[in-house]
CSV table of C-alpha atoms in Angstrom, one decimal:
chain,number,residue,atom,x,y,z
A,1,MET,CA,38.4,-46.9,-99.2
A,2,THR,CA,36.3,-43.8,-100.0
A,3,ASP,CA,33.9,-43.9,-102.9
A,4,THR,CA,32.7,-40.3,-103.5
A,5,SER,CA,31.0,-41.2,-106.8
A,6,ALA,CA,28.5,-43.8,-105.7
A,7,GLU,CA,25.1,-43.1,-104.4
A,8,ARG,CA,22.9,-46.0,-103.4
A,9,ALA,CA,19.7,-46.3,-101.4
A,10,PRO,CA,20.3,-48.1,-98.1
A,11,ARG,CA,19.1,-51.7,-98.1
A,12,GLY,CA,16.4,-52.4,-95.6
A,13,SER,CA,16.5,-48.9,-94.2
A,14,ALA,CA,12.8,-48.6,-93.9
A,15,GLU,CA,12.7,-51.7,-91.7
A,16,TRP,CA,15.4,-50.7,-89.2
A,17,ALA,CA,14.2,-47.1,-89.1
A,18,THR,CA,10.7,-48.2,-88.2
A,19,ARG,CA,11.9,-50.6,-85.6
A,20,THR,CA,14.4,-48.1,-84.1
A,21,GLU,CA,12.0,-45.2,-83.9
A,22,ARG,CA,9.3,-47.4,-82.4
A,23,SER,CA,11.7,-48.5,-79.7
A,24,ASN,CA,12.9,-45.0,-79.0
A,25,TYR,CA,9.3,-43.7,-78.8
A,26,ALA,CA,8.2,-46.4,-76.4
A,27,THR,CA,11.3,-45.8,-74.2
A,28,LEU,CA,10.6,-42.0,-74.2
A,29,ARG,CA,7.0,-42.6,-73.0
A,30,LEU,CA,8.2,-44.9,-70.2
A,31,MET,CA,10.8,-42.5,-69.1
A,32,THR,CA,8.4,-39.5,-69.2
A,33,TRP,CA,6.0,-41.4,-66.9
A,34,ILE,CA,8.7,-42.2,-64.4
A,35,SER,CA,10.3,-38.8,-64.5
A,36,LEU,CA,7.2,-36.7,-64.0
A,37,ARG,CA,5.9,-38.8,-61.1
A,38,LEU,CA,9.1,-39.7,-59.3
A,39,GLY,CA,11.5,-36.8,-60.0
A,40,ARG,CA,15.0,-36.9,-61.5
A,41,PRO,CA,17.0,-38.5,-58.6
A,42,THR,CA,14.4,-41.3,-58.2
A,43,GLY,CA,14.0,-41.6,-62.0
A,44,ARG,CA,17.7,-42.0,-62.5
A,45,ALA,CA,17.8,-44.8,-59.8
A,46,VAL,CA,15.3,-46.7,-62.0
A,47,LEU,CA,17.4,-46.3,-65.1
A,48,GLY,CA,19.6,-49.2,-64.3
A,49,LEU,CA,16.6,-51.6,-64.3
A,50,ILE,CA,15.3,-50.2,-67.6
A,51,ALA,CA,18.8,-50.5,-69.2
A,52,ALA,CA,19.1,-54.1,-68.0
A,53,TYR,CA,15.7,-54.9,-69.3
A,54,PHE,CA,16.5,-53.6,-72.8
A,55,LEU,CA,19.9,-55.3,-72.8
A,56,LEU,CA,18.3,-58.6,-72.0
A,57,PHE,CA,15.1,-58.4,-74.2
A,58,ALA,CA,16.2,-56.4,-77.2
A,59,PRO,CA,18.6,-58.8,-79.0
A,60,LYS,CA,18.9,-56.8,-82.2
A,61,ALA,CA,19.8,-53.6,-80.3
A,62,ARG,CA,22.3,-55.7,-78.2
A,63,ARG,CA,24.0,-57.1,-81.3
A,64,ALA,CA,24.2,-53.6,-82.8
A,65,SER,CA,25.7,-52.2,-79.6
A,66,ARG,CA,28.3,-55.0,-79.5
A,67,ASP,CA,29.2,-54.3,-83.2
A,68,TRP,CA,29.4,-50.6,-82.7
A,69,LEU,CA,31.6,-50.8,-79.5
A,70,ALA,CA,33.9,-53.3,-81.2
A,71,HIS,CA,34.5,-50.7,-84.0
A,72,ALA,CA,34.8,-47.8,-81.5
A,73,LEU,CA,36.9,-49.5,-78.9
A,74,GLY,CA,39.0,-51.7,-81.2
A,75,ARG,CA,38.2,-54.8,-79.2
A,76,LYS,CA,35.3,-57.0,-78.0
A,77,PRO,CA,33.2,-55.0,-75.5
A,78,SER,CA,32.4,-56.4,-72.1
A,79,LEU,CA,28.9,-57.0,-70.7
A,80,GLY,CA,29.4,-54.0,-68.5
A,81,GLU,CA,30.2,-51.8,-71.5
A,82,LEU,CA,27.1,-53.0,-73.3
A,83,PHE,CA,25.1,-52.1,-70.2
A,84,ARG,CA,26.8,-48.7,-70.1
A,85,HIS,CA,25.9,-48.0,-73.7
A,86,VAL,CA,22.2,-48.7,-73.2
A,87,TYR,CA,22.2,-46.9,-69.8
A,88,THR,CA,23.7,-43.7,-71.5
A,89,PHE,CA,20.9,-43.8,-74.0
A,90,ALA,CA,18.3,-44.1,-71.3
A,91,ALA,CA,19.9,-41.3,-69.3
A,92,THR,CA,19.6,-38.8,-72.2
A,93,ILE,CA,16.0,-39.8,-72.8
A,94,HIS,CA,15.3,-39.3,-69.1
A,95,ASP,CA,16.9,-35.8,-69.2
A,96,ARG,CA,14.9,-34.9,-72.3
A,97,VAL,CA,11.8,-34.6,-70.1
A,98,TYR,CA,13.4,-31.9,-67.9
A,99,LEU,CA,15.0,-30.1,-70.9
A,100,VAL,CA,11.5,-29.9,-72.6
A,101,ASN,CA,10.2,-28.4,-69.3
A,102,GLU,CA,13.0,-25.9,-69.3
A,103,ARG,CA,14.6,-27.2,-66.1
A,104,PHE,CA,18.0,-26.1,-67.3
A,105,ASP,CA,19.0,-25.4,-63.7
A,106,LEU,CA,19.4,-29.1,-63.3
A,107,PHE,CA,22.2,-29.4,-65.8
A,108,ASP,CA,25.8,-28.3,-66.3
A,109,ILE,CA,25.9,-27.5,-70.0
A,110,ARG,CA,29.3,-26.5,-71.4
A,111,VAL,CA,29.4,-25.0,-74.9
A,112,HIS,CA,32.4,-25.2,-77.2
A,113,GLY,CA,32.4,-23.1,-80.4
A,114,GLY,CA,29.3,-21.2,-79.4
A,115,GLU,CA,30.6,-18.1,-81.1
A,116,LEU,CA,29.6,-19.6,-84.5
A,117,VAL,CA,25.9,-19.7,-83.5
A,118,LYS,CA,26.1,-16.3,-81.7
A,119,ASP,CA,27.5,-14.7,-84.8
A,120,ALA,CA,24.9,-16.3,-87.1
A,121,VAL,CA,22.1,-15.1,-84.8
A,122,ALA,CA,23.6,-11.6,-84.5
A,123,ARG,CA,23.8,-11.3,-88.4
A,124,GLY,CA,20.3,-12.7,-88.8
A,125,ALA,CA,21.8,-15.3,-91.1
A,126,GLY,CA,19.9,-18.6,-91.4
A,127,VAL,CA,22.2,-21.6,-91.2
A,128,PHE,CA,21.8,-25.4,-91.1
A,129,LEU,CA,22.7,-27.3,-87.9
A,130,MET,CA,23.7,-30.8,-88.9
A,131,GLY,CA,23.4,-33.1,-85.9
A,132,ALA,CA,23.4,-36.9,-85.5
A,133,HIS,CA,22.0,-39.6,-83.3
A,134,VAL,CA,25.0,-39.0,-80.9
A,135,GLY,CA,24.3,-37.6,-77.4
A,136,SER,CA,21.4,-35.2,-77.2
A,137,PHE,CA,20.1,-32.5,-79.6
A,138,GLU,CA,17.6,-31.4,-77.0
A,139,VAL,CA,20.1,-29.3,-75.1
A,140,MET,CA,19.7,-26.6,-77.8
A,141,PRO,CA,16.9,-24.8,-75.9
A,142,ALA,CA,19.3,-24.4,-73.0
A,143,ILE,CA,21.8,-22.7,-75.3
A,144,GLY,CA,19.0,-20.6,-76.7
A,145,ARG,CA,18.6,-19.1,-73.2
A,146,GLN,CA,22.1,-17.7,-73.6
A,147,GLN,CA,21.5,-16.5,-77.2
A,148,PRO,CA,18.6,-14.0,-77.3
A,149,GLY,CA,16.8,-14.2,-80.6
A,150,MET,CA,17.9,-17.7,-81.5
A,151,ARG,CA,15.2,-19.8,-83.1
A,152,VAL,CA,15.5,-23.4,-84.2
A,153,ALA,CA,13.3,-25.3,-86.6
A,154,MET,CA,13.8,-29.1,-87.0
A,155,VAL,CA,13.5,-30.9,-90.3
A,156,MET,CA,12.4,-34.6,-90.1
A,157,TYR,CA,10.2,-37.1,-91.9
A,158,GLU,CA,6.5,-36.6,-91.4
A,159,ASP,CA,5.8,-39.7,-89.3
A,160,ASN,CA,8.7,-38.9,-86.9
A,161,ALA,CA,7.6,-35.3,-86.7
A,162,ARG,CA,4.1,-36.3,-85.7
A,163,LYS,CA,5.4,-38.6,-83.0
A,164,ILE,CA,7.9,-36.1,-81.6
A,165,ASN,CA,5.3,-33.3,-81.4
A,166,ASP,CA,2.7,-35.6,-79.8
A,167,THR,CA,5.2,-36.8,-77.2
A,168,LEU,CA,6.4,-33.3,-76.4
A,169,ALA,CA,2.8,-32.2,-76.0
A,170,ALA,CA,2.3,-35.0,-73.5
A,171,ILE,CA,5.3,-33.8,-71.5
A,172,ASN,CA,4.6,-30.1,-71.7
A,173,PRO,CA,1.6,-28.8,-73.8
A,174,ALA,CA,3.5,-25.5,-74.4
A,175,ALA,CA,6.6,-27.3,-75.7
A,176,ARG,CA,5.6,-28.1,-79.3
A,177,GLN,CA,8.7,-27.6,-81.4
A,178,ASP,CA,8.9,-25.8,-84.8
A,179,ILE,CA,9.1,-28.9,-87.0
A,180,ILE,CA,9.1,-29.0,-90.8
A,181,ALA,CA,7.9,-32.4,-92.1
A,182,LEU,CA,9.7,-33.7,-95.2
A,183,GLY,CA,7.8,-35.2,-98.1
A,184,LYS,CA,5.3,-32.4,-98.5
A,185,LEU,CA,5.0,-30.1,-101.6
A,186,ASP,CA,5.9,-27.0,-99.6
A,187,SER,CA,8.7,-28.6,-97.4
A,188,MET,CA,11.6,-26.8,-99.1
A,189,LEU,CA,9.6,-23.6,-99.2
A,190,GLN,CA,9.1,-23.8,-95.4
A,191,VAL,CA,12.8,-24.5,-94.9
A,192,LYS,CA,13.8,-21.5,-97.0
A,193,GLU,CA,11.3,-19.2,-95.2
A,194,ARG,CA,12.8,-20.2,-91.8
A,195,LEU,CA,16.3,-19.6,-93.1
A,196,ASP,CA,15.4,-16.2,-94.6
A,197,ASP,CA,13.9,-15.3,-91.2
A,198,GLY,CA,17.2,-16.0,-89.5
A,199,SER,CA,16.4,-19.3,-87.9
A,200,LEU,CA,18.7,-22.2,-87.4
A,201,VAL,CA,17.4,-25.3,-89.3
A,202,GLY,CA,18.4,-28.6,-87.6
A,203,ILE,CA,18.7,-31.9,-89.3
A,204,LEU,CA,20.0,-35.2,-88.0
A,205,ALA,CA,22.1,-36.2,-91.0
A,206,ASP,CA,23.5,-39.6,-90.1
A,207,ARG,CA,20.6,-41.8,-91.3
A,208,SER,CA,17.4,-41.7,-93.2
A,209,PRO,CA,14.3,-43.9,-92.9
A,210,GLY,CA,13.5,-44.3,-96.6
A,211,ASP,CA,15.1,-45.1,-99.9
A,212,GLU,CA,17.1,-41.9,-100.0
A,213,PRO,CA,20.4,-42.2,-101.9
A,214,GLY,CA,23.5,-42.5,-99.7
A,215,GLN,CA,27.2,-41.6,-100.2
A,216,ILE,CA,29.7,-44.3,-99.2
A,217,VAL,CA,32.6,-43.0,-97.0
A,218,GLU,CA,35.1,-44.5,-94.7
A,219,PHE,CA,33.8,-44.6,-91.1
A,220,PHE,CA,35.7,-46.4,-88.3
A,221,GLY,CA,37.7,-48.4,-90.7
A,222,ALA,CA,34.8,-49.7,-92.9
A,223,PRO,CA,32.6,-48.2,-95.6
A,224,ALA,CA,29.3,-46.7,-94.4
A,225,SER,CA,26.4,-44.9,-96.2
A,226,PHE,CA,25.4,-41.4,-95.2
A,227,PRO,CA,22.3,-39.7,-96.6
A,228,VAL,CA,22.8,-37.2,-99.4
A,229,GLY,CA,19.5,-35.3,-98.9
A,230,PRO,CA,20.4,-32.9,-96.1
A,231,TRP,CA,23.5,-31.7,-98.0
A,232,ARG,CA,21.7,-31.4,-101.3
A,233,LEU,CA,19.1,-29.2,-99.5
A,234,ALA,CA,21.9,-27.0,-98.0
A,235,ALA,CA,23.6,-26.7,-101.4
A,236,MET,CA,20.5,-25.8,-103.3
A,237,LEU,CA,19.6,-23.1,-100.7
A,238,LYS,CA,23.3,-21.9,-100.6
A,239,ARG,CA,23.7,-21.9,-96.8
A,240,PRO,CA,26.5,-22.5,-94.3
A,241,VAL,CA,26.4,-25.7,-92.3
A,242,ILE,CA,27.4,-26.0,-88.7
A,243,LEU,CA,27.9,-29.3,-87.0
A,244,MET,CA,26.2,-29.6,-83.5
A,245,VAL,CA,27.0,-32.5,-81.2
A,246,GLY,CA,25.7,-32.6,-77.6
A,247,LEU,CA,27.8,-35.2,-75.7
A,248,TYR,CA,26.5,-36.6,-72.4
A,249,ARG,CA,29.3,-36.8,-69.9
A,250,GLY,CA,27.5,-38.5,-67.0
A,251,GLY,CA,25.7,-37.0,-64.0
A,252,ASN,CA,24.2,-33.7,-65.1
A,253,ARG,CA,26.9,-32.6,-67.5
A,254,TYR,CA,26.7,-32.1,-71.3
A,255,ASP,CA,29.4,-30.8,-73.6
A,256,VAL,CA,28.0,-29.2,-76.7
A,257,HIS,CA,30.3,-28.7,-79.6
A,258,PHE,CA,29.7,-26.5,-82.7
A,259,GLU,CA,32.0,-26.3,-85.7
A,260,GLN,CA,31.6,-25.2,-89.3
A,261,ILE,CA,31.4,-28.2,-91.7
A,262,ALA,CA,30.6,-26.5,-95.0
A,263,ASP,CA,29.6,-23.3,-96.7
A,264,PHE,CA,27.5,-23.6,-99.8
A,265,SER,CA,27.0,-19.8,-100.2
A,266,ALA,CA,29.0,-19.9,-103.5
A,267,ALA,CA,27.6,-23.2,-104.8
A,268,THR,CA,26.7,-23.4,-108.4
A,269,ARG,CA,25.0,-26.0,-110.6
A,270,GLU,CA,28.5,-27.0,-111.8
A,271,ASN,CA,30.3,-27.5,-108.5
A,272,ARG,CA,27.3,-28.4,-106.2
A,273,ALA,CA,27.8,-32.2,-106.4
A,274,ARG,CA,31.5,-31.9,-105.6
A,275,LEU,CA,30.9,-29.6,-102.6
A,276,GLN,CA,28.2,-32.0,-101.3
A,277,HIS,CA,30.5,-35.0,-101.5
A,278,ALA,CA,33.3,-33.1,-99.7
A,279,ALA,CA,30.9,-31.9,-97.0
A,280,ILE,CA,29.7,-35.4,-96.3
A,281,GLU,CA,33.2,-36.7,-96.0
A,282,HIS,CA,34.1,-33.9,-93.6
A,283,TYR,CA,30.9,-34.5,-91.6
A,284,ALA,CA,31.6,-38.3,-91.3
A,285,ALA,CA,35.2,-37.6,-90.2
A,286,ARG,CA,34.2,-35.1,-87.5
A,287,LEU,CA,31.4,-37.4,-86.4
A,288,ALA,CA,33.9,-40.2,-86.0
A,289,HIS,CA,36.1,-37.8,-84.0
A,290,TYR,CA,33.4,-37.1,-81.4
A,291,ALA,CA,32.2,-40.7,-81.4
A,292,ARG,CA,35.7,-41.7,-80.4
A,293,GLN,CA,35.6,-39.2,-77.6
A,294,ALA,CA,32.3,-40.5,-76.3
A,295,PRO,CA,31.6,-44.0,-77.8
A,296,PHE,CA,28.7,-44.7,-75.4
A,297,ASN,CA,26.9,-41.7,-76.8
A,298,TRP,CA,26.3,-43.5,-80.2
A,299,PHE,CA,22.5,-44.1,-80.4
A,300,ASN,CA,22.2,-45.8,-83.8
A,301,PHE,CA,21.1,-49.2,-82.5
A,302,PHE,CA,21.3,-51.0,-85.9
A,303,ASP,CA,24.0,-52.2,-88.2
A,304,PHE,CA,25.4,-48.9,-89.4
A,305,TRP,CA,27.6,-50.5,-92.1
A,306,GLU,CA,25.1,-53.0,-93.5
A,307,SER,CA,23.9,-51.0,-96.5
A,308,ALA,CA,27.5,-50.3,-97.7
A,309,ARG,CA,28.4,-54.0,-97.4
A,310,HIS,CA,25.3,-54.9,-99.5
A,311,ARG,CA,26.4,-52.4,-102.2
A,312,ASP,CA,29.9,-53.8,-102.3
A,313,ALA,CA,28.5,-57.4,-102.6
A,314,ARG,CA,26.6,-56.7,-105.7
C-alpha cells in the first residue's frame, strides 16, 4: 500500500551505507589491480574466484542477495543464482576500469531513448539524470562520445565523492570526474551553475547514507523507502528529470535506457510537494520495471525494505 504522505529517516542507514561503500571500494581497488596488470580477458577469468570468495565470506551481502532475488524472481533463488548476482556486480566493477580509461572499443553499448539526452544537449538545457545502483552508470562517457558537447556532473555525499575521485585518479590520473559534494554551503549553488551551463547533473536516487527523509512507496510487493532529497533539489531548481539505467547484459554488452520521469519546470511552492511525491512513485515503478528485466543487475547489497518495515512497526 502506497503512503505518499509519510517521510521518515531510514533506520540504520548510516551503518549499511558505510559497510556497503567500504565493500564496493575495496572490490574496485582489487579489480583495478587485476585489470591493469592482466588485461580484460584474463581479468574476467579471475572474476569467478572473486565472486565465490565474496559469496562465501560476506554473509550480510549473501543474505541481502537472497532476499532481493526472492522478491525479484518470486521464489527462493538457487546457489547458482546467488553466485550469478555477485558475479554480475564484479563484472561491472571490472569493466569500470576500462570505461574510465576510455576503452569504449571493448564494449557493445546500445542506447535506447538517447534522443532525450541529444535534444537536451542541443538546447543547452541542463537536466537531472536520476540513476540507481542498478547496472553501470559509468557507461555515460561512452555515450558522451556520440553526443558532442555533453557534460555530466555527479552529485554525491562528500566522503563518497572523495573515494571515487581518489580511485579514478589511481586508475587514470586524467580521469577525475566533475563531482559536486553534498553537505557544503555552496552545494546547491554549484548544482545550479552546472545546470545553467547546460550540463547533465547525475544523482543515484535509490538510497542515501544519512538520516535523510524517505518516501514510502510500493516496490516489488512490499513498502520501501526512497530518499526525497534528489527530487526536492530538482523541484526547487525547476528542472526536467531523465531516468538513466545502464543494464549489463553479459559479455561486453550494455543496454542503456533513458526516459523522462518528471518535469519540474512549472513547479511552485504550492504544488512542489505533490509533484515530488508523484515523481518518486514514477521513479520507483520504472526502476522496478528495469530490475525485473535484469534482476542480477541490482547492486544494493543490504535489506532494501528494512527501513519501511521499521516505520510500520512503530
